Short mmCIF file of C-alpha atoms in Angstrom, two decimals:
data_model
loop_
_atom_site.label_atom_id
_atom_site.label_comp_id
_atom_site.label_asym_id
_atom_site.label_seq_id
_atom_site.Cartn_x
_atom_site.Cartn_y
_atom_site.Cartn_z
CA MET A 708 -0.08 0.07 0.04
CA GLU A 709 1.43 3.37 -0.87
CA GLN A 710 2.07 5.95 1.67
CA SER A 711 -0.25 8.38 -0.15
CA THR A 712 -3.32 6.08 -0.26
CA THR A 713 -3.28 4.43 3.08
CA LEU A 714 -5.55 7.02 4.85
CA LEU A 715 -7.94 7.36 1.94
CA THR A 716 -8.29 3.63 1.61
CA ILE A 717 -9.24 3.57 5.07
CA LEU A 718 -11.90 6.20 4.53
CA GLU A 719 -13.27 4.54 1.44
CA SER A 720 -13.68 1.36 3.50
CA LEU A 721 -16.23 3.25 5.70
CA ILE A 722 -17.70 6.04 3.46
CA SER A 723 -18.80 5.03 -0.14
CA GLU A 724 -19.39 7.54 -2.88
CA GLU A 725 -22.91 6.62 -2.64
CA ASP A 726 -22.89 7.52 0.99
CA ILE A 727 -21.43 11.09 0.05
CA GLN A 728 -23.85 11.48 -2.74
CA ALA A 729 -26.91 10.73 -0.44
CA ILE A 730 -25.63 13.40 1.92
CA ILE A 731 -25.14 15.91 -0.96
CA ASP A 732 -28.60 15.11 -2.09
CA LYS A 733 -30.02 15.74 1.46
CA HIS A 734 -28.39 19.28 1.52
CA LYS A 735 -29.52 19.92 -2.15
CA TYR A 736 -26.04 20.82 -3.27
CA GLN A 737 -25.57 21.09 -6.97
CA GLU A 738 -22.37 19.65 -7.97
CA VAL A 739 -20.99 21.47 -11.07
CA ALA A 740 -17.37 20.36 -10.99
CA ARG A 741 -16.29 17.49 -13.04
CA LYS A 742 -13.02 16.46 -11.19
CA PHE A 743 -12.67 18.32 -8.06
CA ILE A 744 -15.88 17.31 -6.46
CA VAL A 745 -17.10 17.01 -2.88
CA LYS A 746 -15.22 13.58 -2.43
CA ALA A 747 -12.01 15.27 -3.69
CA LEU A 748 -12.40 18.14 -1.33
CA VAL A 749 -12.73 15.86 1.82
CA HIS A 750 -9.72 13.71 0.58
CA MET A 751 -7.68 16.68 0.14
CA PHE A 752 -8.47 18.14 3.51
CA VAL A 753 -7.91 14.82 5.25
CA MET A 754 -4.52 14.45 3.57
CA ALA A 755 -3.73 18.13 4.57
CA ALA A 756 -4.54 17.52 8.10
CA ALA A 757 -2.61 14.17 8.35
CA ASN A 758 0.50 15.50 6.65
CA GLU A 759 0.15 19.09 8.22
CA TRP A 760 0.07 21.12 4.90
CA LYS A 761 0.10 24.80 5.63
CA SER A 762 -2.37 26.53 3.10
CA PHE A 763 -4.44 25.99 -0.12
CA ARG A 764 -1.48 26.69 -2.25
CA HIS A 765 0.96 24.32 -0.42
CA SER A 766 -1.74 21.45 -0.54
CA ALA A 767 -2.23 22.00 -4.31
CA ASP A 768 1.54 22.12 -4.89
CA VAL A 769 2.06 18.62 -3.26
CA ALA A 770 -1.38 17.01 -3.88
CA THR A 771 -0.12 14.77 -6.84
CA SER A 772 2.93 13.46 -5.08
CA TYR A 773 0.42 12.02 -2.42
CA GLY A 774 -1.80 10.34 -4.95
CA LEU A 775 -4.44 13.12 -5.25
CA PRO A 776 -5.56 14.66 -8.40
CA ALA A 777 -3.98 17.78 -9.68
CA VAL A 778 -5.79 20.78 -8.71
CA ASN A 779 -5.24 24.52 -8.81
CA TYR A 780 -5.06 26.20 -5.17
CA SER A 781 -7.71 28.84 -6.17
CA THR A 782 -10.04 25.86 -7.23
CA PHE A 783 -9.35 24.21 -3.81
CA SER A 784 -10.09 27.44 -2.09
CA LYS A 785 -13.30 28.21 -3.91
CA LYS A 786 -14.63 24.75 -3.45
CA ALA A 787 -13.93 24.93 0.27
CA SER A 788 -15.96 28.08 0.46
CA THR A 789 -18.82 27.08 -1.67
CA VAL A 790 -19.64 23.61 -0.36
CA SER A 791 -21.78 23.91 2.69
CA TYR A 792 -19.91 22.65 5.79
CA ALA A 793 -22.99 20.80 6.86
CA ILE A 794 -22.14 18.21 4.12
CA VAL A 795 -18.59 17.35 5.60
CA LYS A 796 -20.06 17.50 9.07
CA ASP A 797 -22.61 14.84 8.06
CA VAL A 798 -19.92 12.80 6.51
CA PHE A 799 -18.15 13.05 10.06
CA GLN A 800 -21.32 11.97 11.85
CA LEU A 801 -21.82 9.01 9.63
CA LEU A 802 -18.26 7.99 10.20
CA LEU A 803 -18.79 8.13 13.99
CA SER A 804 -21.92 6.07 13.82
CA ARG A 805 -20.31 3.43 11.79
CA MET A 806 -17.08 3.35 13.95
CA ASN A 807 -19.12 3.13 17.13
CA ARG A 808 -20.30 -0.33 16.09
CA TRP A 809 -16.94 -1.62 16.01
CA MET A 810 -15.11 0.04 18.81
CA ARG A 811 -14.27 -2.38 21.87
CA ARG A 812 -16.26 -1.23 24.87
CA SER A 813 -14.94 -2.20 28.43
CA PHE A 814 -15.08 0.18 31.20
CA SER A 815 -14.64 0.19 34.93
CA PHE A 816 -17.33 2.76 35.66
CA PRO A 817 -20.95 2.34 36.28
CA LYS A 818 -21.69 3.61 32.93
CA GLU A 819 -19.58 4.88 29.93
CA LEU A 820 -18.27 8.37 30.45
CA LEU A 821 -19.07 11.29 28.18
CA LEU A 822 -16.45 14.00 28.51
CA ILE A 823 -17.72 17.39 27.72
CA ASP A 824 -15.46 20.42 26.89
CA SER A 825 -14.62 22.98 24.18
CA THR A 826 -11.40 24.28 22.49
CA THR A 827 -10.92 27.74 20.83
CA ILE A 828 -8.88 28.25 17.81
CA THR A 829 -8.02 32.06 17.16
CA VAL A 830 -6.52 34.11 14.44
CA GLY A 831 -6.10 37.75 13.55
CA LYS A 832 -9.64 39.43 13.63
CA THR A 833 -9.43 40.51 9.98
CA ARG A 834 -9.15 36.85 8.94
CA LEU A 835 -12.52 35.82 10.40
CA PRO A 836 -14.74 39.02 10.43
CA TRP A 837 -17.84 36.74 11.09
CA ALA A 838 -16.33 35.37 14.35
CA PRO A 839 -15.18 38.19 16.58
CA TYR A 840 -13.38 37.18 19.71
CA HIS A 841 -11.34 39.26 22.24
CA GLY A 842 -9.38 42.31 21.18
CA GLU A 843 -7.53 41.94 17.98
CA ARG A 844 -8.42 38.20 17.73
CA ALA A 845 -11.10 36.34 15.93
CA GLY A 846 -12.03 32.86 16.87
CA ILE A 847 -14.23 29.75 16.51
CA LYS A 848 -15.03 26.94 19.10
CA LEU A 849 -15.47 23.27 18.90
CA HIS A 850 -17.60 21.86 21.64
CA VAL A 851 -17.01 18.30 21.91
CA ALA A 852 -18.65 15.24 23.75
CA LEU A 853 -15.84 12.58 23.72
CA SER A 854 -16.36 8.82 24.82
CA GLU A 855 -13.85 8.23 27.48
CA THR A 856 -14.02 4.66 26.41
CA THR A 857 -13.33 4.85 22.86
CA GLY A 858 -11.44 8.03 22.78
CA ILE A 859 -13.40 9.30 19.79
CA PRO A 860 -15.80 12.15 19.75
CA HIS A 861 -19.66 11.23 20.13
CA LYS A 862 -20.82 14.62 19.06
CA VAL A 863 -19.29 17.88 18.01
CA VAL A 864 -21.01 21.43 17.97
CA GLU A 865 -19.25 24.36 16.07
CA THR A 866 -19.71 27.89 17.33
CA THR A 867 -17.92 31.18 17.24
CA GLY A 868 -15.54 31.81 19.94
CA LEU A 869 -17.53 34.06 22.15
CA LYS A 870 -20.31 31.52 22.65
CA HIS A 871 -20.44 30.38 26.17
CA ASP A 872 -19.93 26.77 26.92
CA GLY A 873 -22.78 26.26 29.53
CA PRO A 874 -25.86 26.52 27.02
CA LEU A 875 -24.13 24.01 24.90
CA MET A 876 -24.57 21.17 27.44
CA SER A 877 -28.11 20.58 26.42
CA GLU A 878 -26.58 19.47 23.04
CA PHE A 879 -24.88 16.42 24.76
CA VAL A 880 -27.71 15.12 26.89
CA ASN A 881 -27.66 11.32 26.67
CA PRO A 882 -28.79 8.99 29.51
CA GLN A 883 -26.70 6.23 28.33
CA PHE A 884 -23.59 8.02 29.46
CA ILE A 885 -22.40 9.73 32.68
CA LEU A 886 -21.80 13.32 31.66
CA VAL A 887 -18.59 14.69 33.16
CA ALA A 888 -17.83 18.45 32.77
CA ASP A 889 -15.84 21.31 34.34
CA ARG A 890 -17.06 24.21 36.02
CA ALA A 891 -18.18 26.24 32.97
CA TYR A 892 -21.08 23.73 32.52
CA PHE A 893 -22.25 23.94 36.13
CA LYS A 894 -25.78 25.46 36.63
CA ILE A 895 -28.02 25.00 39.71
CA GLU A 896 -31.05 24.47 37.52
CA ARG A 897 -29.29 22.03 35.19
CA VAL A 898 -28.15 19.70 38.00
CA ASP A 899 -31.67 19.87 39.40
CA ASP A 900 -33.14 18.76 36.32
CA TYR A 901 -30.51 15.95 35.89
CA VAL A 902 -31.57 14.64 39.35
CA LYS A 903 -35.28 14.89 38.32
CA THR A 904 -34.71 13.00 34.95
CA GLU A 905 -32.14 10.75 36.46
CA HIS A 906 -29.51 11.66 34.05
CA PRO A 907 -26.14 10.53 35.61
CA PHE A 908 -23.42 13.32 35.89
CA VAL A 909 -20.40 14.35 37.66
CA ILE A 910 -19.83 18.13 37.38
CA ARG A 911 -17.18 20.39 38.97
CA PHE A 912 -18.64 23.61 40.41
CA LYS A 913 -17.26 27.02 41.44
CA THR A 914 -15.76 27.68 44.90
CA ASN A 915 -18.14 30.47 45.67
CA VAL A 916 -21.37 28.29 45.38
CA GLU A 917 -23.10 28.45 48.92
CA LEU A 918 -23.50 25.05 50.56
CA PHE A 919 -26.68 24.71 52.58
CA HIS A 920 -27.32 22.32 55.38
CA LYS A 921 -24.57 19.93 54.78
CA LYS A 922 -24.91 16.31 55.92
CA SER A 923 -21.86 14.09 55.97
CA LEU A 924 -22.26 10.63 54.29
CA ARG A 925 -21.10 7.56 56.06
CA ARG A 926 -18.08 6.01 54.32
CA PHE A 927 -15.27 3.67 54.81
CA PRO A 928 -12.02 5.36 54.46
CA LEU A 929 -9.55 3.64 51.97
CA GLU A 930 -5.75 3.80 52.34
CA ASN A 931 -4.09 6.39 50.22
CA SER A 932 -7.41 7.80 49.25
CA ASN A 933 -7.49 11.34 47.88
CA VAL A 934 -11.12 11.95 49.00
CA VAL A 935 -11.34 14.50 51.84
CA ALA A 936 -15.26 14.91 52.29
CA ASP A 937 -18.36 13.27 51.01
CA TYR A 938 -21.77 14.87 51.89
CA THR A 939 -25.14 16.05 50.57
CA CYS A 940 -26.39 19.47 50.77
CA GLN A 941 -28.52 22.18 48.82
CA LEU A 942 -26.70 24.45 46.53
CA GLY A 943 -27.00 28.19 46.23
CA THR A 944 -28.28 31.20 48.17
CA ALA A 945 -31.98 31.49 49.43
CA GLN A 946 -32.71 33.50 46.34
CA ASN A 947 -31.43 30.79 44.05
CA ARG A 948 -31.20 27.48 46.02
CA SER A 949 -31.48 23.95 44.41
CA ARG A 950 -34.65 22.00 44.77
CA HIS A 951 -32.93 18.92 45.56
CA ARG A 952 -30.11 17.90 47.88
CA HIS A 953 -26.92 16.87 46.08
CA ARG A 954 -24.06 14.75 46.66
CA ILE A 955 -20.71 16.60 47.00
CA VAL A 956 -17.35 14.89 46.81
CA GLU A 957 -14.15 16.77 47.52
CA PHE A 958 -10.87 15.42 46.67
CA LEU A 959 -7.25 16.54 46.03
CA ASP A 960 -5.71 16.79 42.67
CA ASN A 961 -2.19 16.01 41.86
CA GLU A 962 -1.02 19.23 43.13
CA GLY A 963 -2.88 19.01 46.36
CA HIS A 964 -5.70 21.46 45.42
CA VAL A 965 -9.18 20.72 46.49
CA ILE A 966 -11.60 19.77 43.77
CA ARG A 967 -15.32 19.69 44.44
CA VAL A 968 -17.88 17.95 42.22
CA VAL A 969 -21.50 17.53 42.38
CA THR A 970 -23.05 14.21 41.33
CA ASN A 971 -26.27 12.19 41.48
CA LEU A 972 -24.42 8.73 41.60
CA ARG A 973 -25.60 7.94 45.23
CA HIS A 974 -24.31 4.32 45.40
CA VAL A 975 -20.92 4.68 44.01
CA PRO A 976 -17.72 5.02 46.32
CA ALA A 977 -16.38 8.54 46.56
CA GLU A 978 -12.99 7.43 45.30
CA THR A 979 -14.85 6.23 42.09
CA ILE A 980 -16.45 9.79 41.71
CA ALA A 981 -13.04 11.22 42.02
CA LYS A 982 -11.73 8.95 39.31
CA ILE A 983 -14.51 9.70 37.04
CA TYR A 984 -13.79 13.35 37.25
CA ARG A 985 -10.14 12.81 36.82
CA ALA A 986 -10.92 10.86 33.60
CA ARG A 987 -11.89 14.26 32.11
CA TRP A 988 -8.16 14.77 31.27
CA THR A 989 -8.77 12.46 28.42
CA ILE A 990 -10.58 15.23 26.51
CA GLU A 991 -7.55 17.64 27.25
CA VAL A 992 -5.15 15.10 25.62
CA PHE A 993 -7.60 14.86 22.58
CA PHE A 994 -7.55 18.78 22.15
CA ARG A 995 -3.80 18.82 22.36
CA TRP A 996 -3.32 16.00 20.06
CA ILE A 997 -5.39 17.36 17.24
CA LYS A 998 -3.74 20.79 17.50
CA GLN A 999 -0.26 19.39 17.57
CA ASN A 1000 -0.79 16.69 14.85
CA LEU A 1001 -3.68 17.80 12.51
CA ASN A 1002 -2.63 21.11 11.71
CA VAL A 1003 -5.93 22.41 13.25
CA PRO A 1004 -4.71 25.96 14.35
CA THR A 1005 -3.63 26.66 10.76
CA LEU A 1006 -6.82 27.77 9.14
CA PHE A 1007 -6.67 27.76 5.31
CA GLY A 1008 -9.83 29.79 4.58
CA THR A 1009 -11.61 32.82 5.82
CA THR A 1010 -15.19 31.93 5.18
CA GLU A 1011 -17.35 29.95 7.51
CA ASN A 1012 -17.58 26.97 5.04
CA ALA A 1013 -13.84 26.75 4.40
CA VAL A 1014 -13.02 26.78 8.07
CA TYR A 1015 -15.41 24.29 9.25
CA ASN A 1016 -14.92 22.02 6.25
CA GLN A 1017 -11.21 21.99 7.24
CA LEU A 1018 -11.90 21.32 10.91
CA PHE A 1019 -14.39 18.52 10.44
CA SER A 1020 -12.15 16.87 7.86
CA ALA A 1021 -9.35 17.06 10.42
CA LEU A 1022 -11.71 15.35 13.02
CA ILE A 1023 -12.45 12.65 10.32
CA THR A 1024 -8.64 12.02 10.08
CA TYR A 1025 -8.43 11.65 13.75
CA VAL A 1026 -11.23 9.10 13.88
CA LEU A 1027 -9.64 7.04 11.23
CA VAL A 1028 -6.32 6.88 12.76
CA LYS A 1029 -7.63 6.48 16.34
CA VAL A 1030 -10.01 3.61 15.38
CA PHE A 1031 -7.58 1.58 13.59
CA TYR A 1032 -4.88 2.26 16.39
CA GLU A 1033 -7.18 0.92 19.02
CA ASN A 1034 -8.13 -2.31 16.93
CA GLY A 1035 -4.17 -2.94 16.31
CA LYS A 1036 -3.45 -2.29 20.03
CA ALA A 1037 -5.98 -4.90 21.08
CA THR A 1038 -4.88 -7.43 18.55
CA CYS A 1039 -0.95 -7.05 17.90
CA GLN A 1040 1.06 -8.51 20.86
CA ARG A 1041 4.61 -8.84 19.49
CA GLU A 1042 5.32 -5.13 18.88
CA ARG A 1043 3.70 -2.35 21.04
CA LEU A 1044 3.21 1.09 19.43
CA ASN A 1045 2.09 4.30 20.94
CA PHE A 1046 -0.61 6.46 19.30
CA ALA A 1047 1.88 9.06 17.96
CA SER A 1048 4.35 6.15 16.62
CA PHE A 1049 1.42 4.38 14.83
CA THR A 1050 0.21 7.48 13.23
CA LYS A 1051 3.67 8.27 11.81
CA ARG A 1052 4.33 4.83 10.57
CA LEU A 1053 0.90 4.54 9.06
CA LEU A 1054 1.38 7.68 6.99
CA GLN A 1055 4.77 6.62 5.99
CA ASP A 1056 3.80 3.04 5.18
CA GLN A 1057 6.10 1.62 7.64
CA LEU A 1058 3.92 -0.27 9.91
CA PRO A 1059 5.36 -3.46 11.44
CA ILE A 1060 3.96 -6.74 9.61
CA GLU A 1061 1.78 -7.66 12.47
CA TRP A 1062 0.15 -4.14 12.51
CA ARG A 1063 -0.04 -4.05 8.74
CA MET A 1064 -1.87 -7.38 8.60
CA ALA A 1065 -4.23 -6.16 11.41
CA THR A 1066 -5.06 -3.05 9.61
CA GLN A 1067 -5.71 -4.91 6.30
CA SER A 1068 -8.00 -7.50 8.14
CA PHE A 1069 -9.92 -4.67 9.81
CA LEU A 1070 -10.33 -2.76 6.41
CA GLN A 1071 -11.82 -5.74 4.72
CA LYS A 1072 -14.10 -6.44 7.66
CA LEU A 1073 -15.33 -2.85 7.68
CA ALA A 1074 -15.75 -2.71 3.86
CA THR A 1075 -17.67 -5.96 3.84
CA PHE A 1076 -19.87 -4.79 6.62
CA ASN A 1077 -20.60 -1.62 4.84
CA GLY A 1078 -21.03 -3.11 1.53
CA ILE A 1079 -18.16 -1.46 -0.07
CA ARG A 1080 -15.72 -2.93 -2.45
CA LEU A 1081 -12.28 -1.99 -1.90
CA SER A 1082 -9.58 -1.53 -4.59
CA LYS A 1083 -6.38 -3.49 -4.32
CA THR A 1084 -4.38 -2.16 -1.24
CA GLY A 1085 -1.16 -3.90 -1.76
#
């Protein structure tokens, strides 16, 4: 398999031309190009993310050496701006739905964790006049619900940079998961509603929230436990107080700072509650990885479509690599690879034989399951 086609072969094993056409039809997009069609746009952005190309011009200059069709940079730029980003976002969502069927699920918590957070990407304010941020900067946000078990997004919502995180929490409600979020997502009315609807959650809250009528819970101290308190109380002042009594767990982080979280998990040890919240670090690692390895901070275009088409294509790239890495890690025993090493070797077509065979086998299984005929991959 050539270096240039590995990632695209993986994508084609999951998303067929018919799938893309169905999405195009859904959005009533009229394809007028003969060569640089929507599929080619997605492929170009995926390869740009994987190989950290720097611009439309750079991408066009190197495209053919990576097995992509020749295209003028202005054609690439125009296509990125005229194709509704909702199309590429739907391709991303379809990929997620198919990959979730194949990801191995084993978790040590009462339910699977859904980690909620956002990341902001900023540029000079003249670059994105439709997305003002602070001072001389413009910015956009990706609000992400990440599965702690699989390490891939469950859902992504895009906004401009000034959009507050809290209101977006409603986008991620899913009782099949335990929602895990930082202070930006805390609201008394929200946690009251979660108790009422029995939606499991663990959310950190601000230190200035008043605690009313505290009552300690009986617990059996564990050796080396980082938990310092476990109690129930109402939250807020008399003017804005929670309707329900909530469980509060206080524990120490690695630097000795006290972290306070509110939860409705009543029959779970306090130490497990602390571990659930600490698992939120996984989404921080995810954001750092896509920014460092998929060229996410380098936005090629200036229009809303161009920006989000690039970002959702980068997320497609992440999911492709992550899923195949997790499959290989579970099946390959002779030579261990970390995620960064796997990514580099995959793109350079330098995977060890065992990993190459695992990747090929997984490709064929996915393609067969999705009714897609693969071209010869070598």
